[in-house]
Amino acid sequence: MSRYGVIFLRVLQGLLAVASLALAAYVYNWYASVAHRPSPGALQFLVFAPCASIVSIIYLEIAARQKRMIMAHRLTSMGVEGFNSILYFGGFIAFALTLSDPFSASACEGIICPLSRAVAVIAAAEFSAWIASTILAAQEWFQSEAHMKKITAARRQMAEANPRL
């Protein structure tokens, strides 16, 4: 995929992270100020995940702009993308299960119920965006690894053909 596709994914990830953070913070605030009860742990997790995503996007864009992207940075970048995928995968499933619990259904009052569902849906979309970029990073890494093996084999062959005294 071209650099424009990756930039599109980063912009999408950033916009979804900001939307997720805003909605999750609003629902969290509702639990604290209106409902006067503790918010679900999955919701707290979905307040943390967008913060981690924003920091990850900054790191990934700084690392990608380096002149020499060594293998360690590629693997680290792929790990950061996978980490965000795992965060959102766990977060949206846990929060969706919390919302489907019949005992927590009594906590759904007014506008908070659809907003809570929107938090789960945006987290699922964020998971999709992060898993797509993780797959692209893995594909790029495998292609560069195959290219490096060809270069190494050619250098080894040249060294065997021209032995030094």
JSON list of C-alpha atoms in Angstrom, two decimals:
[
{"chain": "A", "resi": 1, "resn": "MET", "atom": "CA", "xyz": [0.00, 0.00, 0.00]},
{"chain": "A", "resi": 2, "resn": "SER", "atom": "CA", "xyz": [1.26, 3.46, -0.73]},
{"chain": "A", "resi": 3, "resn": "ARG", "atom": "CA", "xyz": [2.18, 6.01, 1.87]},
{"chain": "A", "resi": 4, "resn": "TYR", "atom": "CA", "xyz": [-1.12, 7.81, 1.17]},
{"chain": "A", "resi": 5, "resn": "GLY", "atom": "CA", "xyz": [-3.05, 4.74, 2.26]},
{"chain": "A", "resi": 6, "resn": "VAL", "atom": "CA", "xyz": [-1.12, 4.59, 5.52]},
{"chain": "A", "resi": 7, "resn": "ILE", "atom": "CA", "xyz": [-1.69, 8.31, 6.09]},
{"chain": "A", "resi": 8, "resn": "PHE", "atom": "CA", "xyz": [-5.41, 7.78, 5.46]},
{"chain": "A", "resi": 9, "resn": "LEU", "atom": "CA", "xyz": [-5.43, 5.00, 8.07]},
{"chain": "A", "resi": 10, "resn": "ARG", "atom": "CA", "xyz": [-3.57, 7.19, 10.59]},
{"chain": "A", "resi": 11, "resn": "VAL", "atom": "CA", "xyz": [-6.03, 10.05, 10.08]},
{"chain": "A", "resi": 12, "resn": "LEU", "atom": "CA", "xyz": [-8.94, 7.64, 10.46]},
{"chain": "A", "resi": 13, "resn": "GLN", "atom": "CA", "xyz": [-7.39, 6.15, 13.59]},
{"chain": "A", "resi": 14, "resn": "GLY", "atom": "CA", "xyz": [-6.81, 9.62, 15.04]},
{"chain": "A", "resi": 15, "resn": "LEU", "atom": "CA", "xyz": [-10.35, 10.82, 14.34]},
{"chain": "A", "resi": 16, "resn": "LEU", "atom": "CA", "xyz": [-11.85, 7.64, 15.76]},
{"chain": "A", "resi": 17, "resn": "ALA", "atom": "CA", "xyz": [-9.63, 7.92, 18.84]},
{"chain": "A", "resi": 18, "resn": "VAL", "atom": "CA", "xyz": [-10.76, 11.51, 19.48]},
{"chain": "A", "resi": 19, "resn": "ALA", "atom": "CA", "xyz": [-14.43, 10.57, 18.97]},
{"chain": "A", "resi": 20, "resn": "SER", "atom": "CA", "xyz": [-14.07, 7.52, 21.21]},
{"chain": "A", "resi": 21, "resn": "LEU", "atom": "CA", "xyz": [-12.31, 9.51, 23.91]},
{"chain": "A", "resi": 22, "resn": "ALA", "atom": "CA", "xyz": [-14.95, 12.25, 23.84]},
{"chain": "A", "resi": 23, "resn": "LEU", "atom": "CA", "xyz": [-17.90, 9.87, 24.03]},
{"chain": "A", "resi": 24, "resn": "ALA", "atom": "CA", "xyz": [-16.34, 7.56, 26.61]},
{"chain": "A", "resi": 25, "resn": "ALA", "atom": "CA", "xyz": [-15.37, 10.54, 28.78]},
{"chain": "A", "resi": 26, "resn": "TYR", "atom": "CA", "xyz": [-18.92, 11.90, 28.55]},
{"chain": "A", "resi": 27, "resn": "VAL", "atom": "CA", "xyz": [-20.44, 8.56, 29.58]},
{"chain": "A", "resi": 28, "resn": "TYR", "atom": "CA", "xyz": [-17.83, 8.20, 32.34]},
{"chain": "A", "resi": 29, "resn": "ASN", "atom": "CA", "xyz": [-18.71, 11.69, 33.59]},
{"chain": "A", "resi": 30, "resn": "TRP", "atom": "CA", "xyz": [-22.40, 10.79, 33.56]},
{"chain": "A", "resi": 31, "resn": "TYR", "atom": "CA", "xyz": [-21.73, 7.80, 35.81]},
{"chain": "A", "resi": 32, "resn": "ALA", "atom": "CA", "xyz": [-19.72, 9.97, 38.21]},
{"chain": "A", "resi": 33, "resn": "SER", "atom": "CA", "xyz": [-21.94, 13.08, 38.35]},
{"chain": "A", "resi": 34, "resn": "VAL", "atom": "CA", "xyz": [-25.51, 12.01, 37.51]},
{"chain": "A", "resi": 35, "resn": "ALA", "atom": "CA", "xyz": [-25.77, 8.32, 38.36]},
{"chain": "A", "resi": 36, "resn": "HIS", "atom": "CA", "xyz": [-23.51, 8.57, 41.44]},
{"chain": "A", "resi": 37, "resn": "ARG", "atom": "CA", "xyz": [-22.20, 5.06, 40.97]},
{"chain": "A", "resi": 38, "resn": "PRO", "atom": "CA", "xyz": [-18.95, 3.63, 39.70]},
{"chain": "A", "resi": 39, "resn": "SER", "atom": "CA", "xyz": [-18.59, 3.29, 35.95]},
{"chain": "A", "resi": 40, "resn": "PRO", "atom": "CA", "xyz": [-17.96, -0.14, 34.42]},
{"chain": "A", "resi": 41, "resn": "GLY", "atom": "CA", "xyz": [-14.33, -1.18, 34.23]},
{"chain": "A", "resi": 42, "resn": "ALA", "atom": "CA", "xyz": [-14.64, -1.72, 30.49]},
{"chain": "A", "resi": 43, "resn": "LEU", "atom": "CA", "xyz": [-15.65, 1.92, 30.08]},
{"chain": "A", "resi": 44, "resn": "GLN", "atom": "CA", "xyz": [-12.61, 3.03, 32.04]},
{"chain": "A", "resi": 45, "resn": "PHE", "atom": "CA", "xyz": [-10.53, 0.86, 29.74]},
{"chain": "A", "resi": 46, "resn": "LEU", "atom": "CA", "xyz": [-12.11, 2.56, 26.72]},
{"chain": "A", "resi": 47, "resn": "VAL", "atom": "CA", "xyz": [-11.11, 5.94, 28.14]},
{"chain": "A", "resi": 48, "resn": "PHE", "atom": "CA", "xyz": [-7.49, 4.75, 28.35]},
{"chain": "A", "resi": 49, "resn": "ALA", "atom": "CA", "xyz": [-7.32, 3.09, 24.91]},
{"chain": "A", "resi": 50, "resn": "PRO", "atom": "CA", "xyz": [-7.77, 6.27, 22.82]},
{"chain": "A", "resi": 51, "resn": "CYS", "atom": "CA", "xyz": [-5.07, 8.02, 24.88]},
{"chain": "A", "resi": 52, "resn": "ALA", "atom": "CA", "xyz": [-2.71, 5.15, 24.09]},
{"chain": "A", "resi": 53, "resn": "SER", "atom": "CA", "xyz": [-3.75, 5.36, 20.43]},
{"chain": "A", "resi": 54, "resn": "ILE", "atom": "CA", "xyz": [-2.92, 9.04, 20.16]},
{"chain": "A", "resi": 55, "resn": "VAL", "atom": "CA", "xyz": [0.54, 8.45, 21.66]},
{"chain": "A", "resi": 56, "resn": "SER", "atom": "CA", "xyz": [1.00, 5.47, 19.33]},
{"chain": "A", "resi": 57, "resn": "ILE", "atom": "CA", "xyz": [0.06, 7.48, 16.24]},
{"chain": "A", "resi": 58, "resn": "ILE", "atom": "CA", "xyz": [2.60, 10.14, 17.17]},
{"chain": "A", "resi": 59, "resn": "TYR", "atom": "CA", "xyz": [5.31, 7.49, 17.64]},
{"chain": "A", "resi": 60, "resn": "LEU", "atom": "CA", "xyz": [4.44, 5.67, 14.42]},
{"chain": "A", "resi": 61, "resn": "GLU", "atom": "CA", "xyz": [4.55, 8.84, 12.33]},
{"chain": "A", "resi": 62, "resn": "ILE", "atom": "CA", "xyz": [7.86, 9.98, 13.86]},
{"chain": "A", "resi": 63, "resn": "ALA", "atom": "CA", "xyz": [9.39, 6.52, 13.34]},
{"chain": "A", "resi": 64, "resn": "ALA", "atom": "CA", "xyz": [8.17, 6.35, 9.73]},
{"chain": "A", "resi": 65, "resn": "ARG", "atom": "CA", "xyz": [9.76, 9.69, 8.90]},
{"chain": "A", "resi": 66, "resn": "GLN", "atom": "CA", "xyz": [13.26, 8.60, 9.89]},
{"chain": "A", "resi": 67, "resn": "LYS", "atom": "CA", "xyz": [15.65, 8.34, 6.96]},
{"chain": "A", "resi": 68, "resn": "ARG", "atom": "CA", "xyz": [16.81, 4.82, 7.83]},
{"chain": "A", "resi": 69, "resn": "MET", "atom": "CA", "xyz": [14.06, 2.64, 9.17]},
{"chain": "A", "resi": 70, "resn": "ILE", "atom": "CA", "xyz": [15.94, -0.30, 10.64]},
{"chain": "A", "resi": 71, "resn": "MET", "atom": "CA", "xyz": [14.33, -3.65, 11.30]},
{"chain": "A", "resi": 72, "resn": "ALA", "atom": "CA", "xyz": [14.03, -3.00, 15.03]},
{"chain": "A", "resi": 73, "resn": "HIS", "atom": "CA", "xyz": [11.86, 0.04, 14.34]},
{"chain": "A", "resi": 74, "resn": "ARG", "atom": "CA", "xyz": [9.71, -1.91, 11.89]},
{"chain": "A", "resi": 75, "resn": "LEU", "atom": "CA", "xyz": [9.13, -4.67, 14.42]},
{"chain": "A", "resi": 76, "resn": "THR", "atom": "CA", "xyz": [8.48, -2.15, 17.18]},
{"chain": "A", "resi": 77, "resn": "SER", "atom": "CA", "xyz": [6.02, -0.29, 14.97]},
{"chain": "A", "resi": 78, "resn": "MET", "atom": "CA", "xyz": [4.25, -3.53, 14.14]},
{"chain": "A", "resi": 79, "resn": "GLY", "atom": "CA", "xyz": [4.13, -4.35, 17.86]},
{"chain": "A", "resi": 80, "resn": "VAL", "atom": "CA", "xyz": [2.65, -0.94, 18.69]},
{"chain": "A", "resi": 81, "resn": "GLU", "atom": "CA", "xyz": [-0.03, -1.41, 16.04]},
{"chain": "A", "resi": 82, "resn": "GLY", "atom": "CA", "xyz": [-0.79, -4.92, 17.32]},
{"chain": "A", "resi": 83, "resn": "PHE", "atom": "CA", "xyz": [-0.94, -3.60, 20.90]},
{"chain": "A", "resi": 84, "resn": "ASN", "atom": "CA", "xyz": [-3.58, -1.06, 19.90]},
{"chain": "A", "resi": 85, "resn": "SER", "atom": "CA", "xyz": [-5.53, -3.75, 18.06]},
{"chain": "A", "resi": 86, "resn": "ILE", "atom": "CA", "xyz": [-5.56, -5.87, 21.21]},
{"chain": "A", "resi": 87, "resn": "LEU", "atom": "CA", "xyz": [-6.61, -2.90, 23.35]},
{"chain": "A", "resi": 88, "resn": "TYR", "atom": "CA", "xyz": [-9.63, -2.12, 21.22]},
{"chain": "A", "resi": 89, "resn": "PHE", "atom": "CA", "xyz": [-10.54, -5.77, 20.64]},
{"chain": "A", "resi": 90, "resn": "GLY", "atom": "CA", "xyz": [-10.69, -6.43, 24.37]},
{"chain": "A", "resi": 91, "resn": "GLY", "atom": "CA", "xyz": [-12.28, -3.08, 25.12]},
{"chain": "A", "resi": 92, "resn": "PHE", "atom": "CA", "xyz": [-15.18, -3.19, 22.71]},
{"chain": "A", "resi": 93, "resn": "ILE", "atom": "CA", "xyz": [-16.02, -6.81, 23.50]},
{"chain": "A", "resi": 94, "resn": "ALA", "atom": "CA", "xyz": [-15.93, -6.22, 27.26]},
{"chain": "A", "resi": 95, "resn": "PHE", "atom": "CA", "xyz": [-18.02, -3.06, 27.02]},
{"chain": "A", "resi": 96, "resn": "ALA", "atom": "CA", "xyz": [-20.53, -4.69, 24.66]},
{"chain": "A", "resi": 97, "resn": "LEU", "atom": "CA", "xyz": [-20.91, -7.56, 27.12]},
{"chain": "A", "resi": 98, "resn": "THR", "atom": "CA", "xyz": [-21.36, -5.05, 29.94]},
{"chain": "A", "resi": 99, "resn": "LEU", "atom": "CA", "xyz": [-24.12, -3.31, 27.98]},
{"chain": "A", "resi": 100, "resn": "SER", "atom": "CA", "xyz": [-25.87, -6.59, 27.23]},
{"chain": "A", "resi": 101, "resn": "ASP", "atom": "CA", "xyz": [-25.92, -7.61, 30.91]},
{"chain": "A", "resi": 102, "resn": "PRO", "atom": "CA", "xyz": [-29.54, -7.52, 32.15]},
{"chain": "A", "resi": 103, "resn": "PHE", "atom": "CA", "xyz": [-28.46, -6.24, 35.57]},
{"chain": "A", "resi": 104, "resn": "SER", "atom": "CA", "xyz": [-26.68, -3.25, 34.04]},
{"chain": "A", "resi": 105, "resn": "ALA", "atom": "CA", "xyz": [-29.63, -2.54, 31.73]},
{"chain": "A", "resi": 106, "resn": "SER", "atom": "CA", "xyz": [-31.26, -0.67, 34.60]},
{"chain": "A", "resi": 107, "resn": "ALA", "atom": "CA", "xyz": [-28.35, 1.79, 34.42]},
{"chain": "A", "resi": 108, "resn": "CYS", "atom": "CA", "xyz": [-29.36, 2.72, 30.87]},
{"chain": "A", "resi": 109, "resn": "GLU", "atom": "CA", "xyz": [-31.31, 5.94, 31.23]},
{"chain": "A", "resi": 110, "resn": "GLY", "atom": "CA", "xyz": [-32.05, 8.59, 28.65]},
{"chain": "A", "resi": 111, "resn": "ILE", "atom": "CA", "xyz": [-29.32, 9.54, 26.20]},
{"chain": "A", "resi": 112, "resn": "ILE", "atom": "CA", "xyz": [-26.60, 7.50, 27.92]},
{"chain": "A", "resi": 113, "resn": "CYS", "atom": "CA", "xyz": [-27.81, 4.18, 26.52]},
{"chain": "A", "resi": 114, "resn": "PRO", "atom": "CA", "xyz": [-27.32, 5.10, 22.83]},
{"chain": "A", "resi": 115, "resn": "LEU", "atom": "CA", "xyz": [-24.09, 6.95, 23.66]},
{"chain": "A", "resi": 116, "resn": "SER", "atom": "CA", "xyz": [-22.76, 3.88, 25.42]},
{"chain": "A", "resi": 117, "resn": "ARG", "atom": "CA", "xyz": [-23.58, 1.76, 22.39]},
{"chain": "A", "resi": 118, "resn": "ALA", "atom": "CA", "xyz": [-21.87, 4.34, 20.19]},
{"chain": "A", "resi": 119, "resn": "VAL", "atom": "CA", "xyz": [-18.73, 4.02, 22.32]},
{"chain": "A", "resi": 120, "resn": "ALA", "atom": "CA", "xyz": [-18.72, 0.26, 21.71]},
{"chain": "A", "resi": 121, "resn": "VAL", "atom": "CA", "xyz": [-19.32, 0.69, 17.96]},
{"chain": "A", "resi": 122, "resn": "ILE", "atom": "CA", "xyz": [-16.57, 3.31, 17.59]},
{"chain": "A", "resi": 123, "resn": "ALA", "atom": "CA", "xyz": [-14.20, 1.05, 19.54]},
{"chain": "A", "resi": 124, "resn": "ALA", "atom": "CA", "xyz": [-15.03, -1.78, 17.11]},
{"chain": "A", "resi": 125, "resn": "ALA", "atom": "CA", "xyz": [-14.31, 0.54, 14.17]},
{"chain": "A", "resi": 126, "resn": "GLU", "atom": "CA", "xyz": [-11.05, 1.56, 15.82]},
{"chain": "A", "resi": 127, "resn": "PHE", "atom": "CA", "xyz": [-10.15, -2.11, 16.18]},
{"chain": "A", "resi": 128, "resn": "SER", "atom": "CA", "xyz": [-10.81, -2.60, 12.47]},
{"chain": "A", "resi": 129, "resn": "ALA", "atom": "CA", "xyz": [-8.57, 0.36, 11.55]},
{"chain": "A", "resi": 130, "resn": "TRP", "atom": "CA", "xyz": [-5.74, -0.82, 13.81]},
{"chain": "A", "resi": 131, "resn": "ILE", "atom": "CA", "xyz": [-5.90, -4.44, 12.62]},
{"chain": "A", "resi": 132, "resn": "ALA", "atom": "CA", "xyz": [-5.79, -3.23, 9.00]},
{"chain": "A", "resi": 133, "resn": "SER", "atom": "CA", "xyz": [-2.64, -1.20, 9.66]},
{"chain": "A", "resi": 134, "resn": "THR", "atom": "CA", "xyz": [-1.13, -4.13, 11.59]},
{"chain": "A", "resi": 135, "resn": "ILE", "atom": "CA", "xyz": [-1.72, -6.44, 8.64]},
{"chain": "A", "resi": 136, "resn": "LEU", "atom": "CA", "xyz": [-0.18, -3.89, 6.27]},
{"chain": "A", "resi": 137, "resn": "ALA", "atom": "CA", "xyz": [2.87, -3.51, 8.53]},
{"chain": "A", "resi": 138, "resn": "ALA", "atom": "CA", "xyz": [3.31, -7.28, 8.73]},
{"chain": "A", "resi": 139, "resn": "GLN", "atom": "CA", "xyz": [3.02, -7.59, 4.97]},
{"chain": "A", "resi": 140, "resn": "GLU", "atom": "CA", "xyz": [5.63, -4.86, 4.47]},
{"chain": "A", "resi": 141, "resn": "TRP", "atom": "CA", "xyz": [7.94, -6.50, 6.99]},
{"chain": "A", "resi": 142, "resn": "PHE", "atom": "CA", "xyz": [7.71, -9.91, 5.29]},
{"chain": "A", "resi": 143, "resn": "GLN", "atom": "CA", "xyz": [8.41, -8.34, 1.90]},
{"chain": "A", "resi": 144, "resn": "SER", "atom": "CA", "xyz": [11.45, -6.44, 3.22]},
{"chain": "A", "resi": 145, "resn": "GLU", "atom": "CA", "xyz": [12.69, -9.57, 5.00]},
{"chain": "A", "resi": 146, "resn": "ALA", "atom": "CA", "xyz": [12.55, -11.55, 1.74]},
{"chain": "A", "resi": 147, "resn": "HIS", "atom": "CA", "xyz": [14.39, -8.73, -0.03]},
{"chain": "A", "resi": 148, "resn": "MET", "atom": "CA", "xyz": [17.09, -8.69, 2.67]},
{"chain": "A", "resi": 149, "resn": "LYS", "atom": "CA", "xyz": [17.59, -12.47, 2.29]},
{"chain": "A", "resi": 150, "resn": "LYS", "atom": "CA", "xyz": [18.15, -12.03, -1.45]},
{"chain": "A", "resi": 151, "resn": "ILE", "atom": "CA", "xyz": [20.71, -9.28, -0.83]},
{"chain": "A", "resi": 152, "resn": "THR", "atom": "CA", "xyz": [22.51, -11.38, 1.78]},
{"chain": "A", "resi": 153, "resn": "ALA", "atom": "CA", "xyz": [22.62, -14.40, -0.54]},
{"chain": "A", "resi": 154, "resn": "ALA", "atom": "CA", "xyz": [24.02, -12.25, -3.37]},
{"chain": "A", "resi": 155, "resn": "ARG", "atom": "CA", "xyz": [26.72, -10.79, -1.09]},
{"chain": "A", "resi": 156, "resn": "ARG", "atom": "CA", "xyz": [27.64, -14.25, 0.16]},
{"chain": "A", "resi": 157, "resn": "GLN", "atom": "CA", "xyz": [27.91, -15.51, -3.42]},
{"chain": "A", "resi": 158, "resn": "MET", "atom": "CA", "xyz": [30.12, -12.56, -4.40]},
{"chain": "A", "resi": 159, "resn": "ALA", "atom": "CA", "xyz": [32.36, -13.16, -1.38]},
{"chain": "A", "resi": 160, "resn": "GLU", "atom": "CA", "xyz": [32.79, -16.84, -2.28]},
{"chain": "A", "resi": 161, "resn": "ALA", "atom": "CA", "xyz": [33.59, -15.97, -5.91]},
{"chain": "A", "resi": 162, "resn": "ASN", "atom": "CA", "xyz": [36.26, -13.40, -4.96]},
{"chain": "A", "resi": 163, "resn": "PRO", "atom": "CA", "xyz": [38.23, -14.81, -2.04]},
{"chain": "A", "resi": 164, "resn": "ARG", "atom": "CA", "xyz": [40.67, -12.38, -0.44]},
{"chain": "A", "resi": 165, "resn": "LEU", "atom": "CA", "xyz": [44.21, -13.40, 0.32]}
]
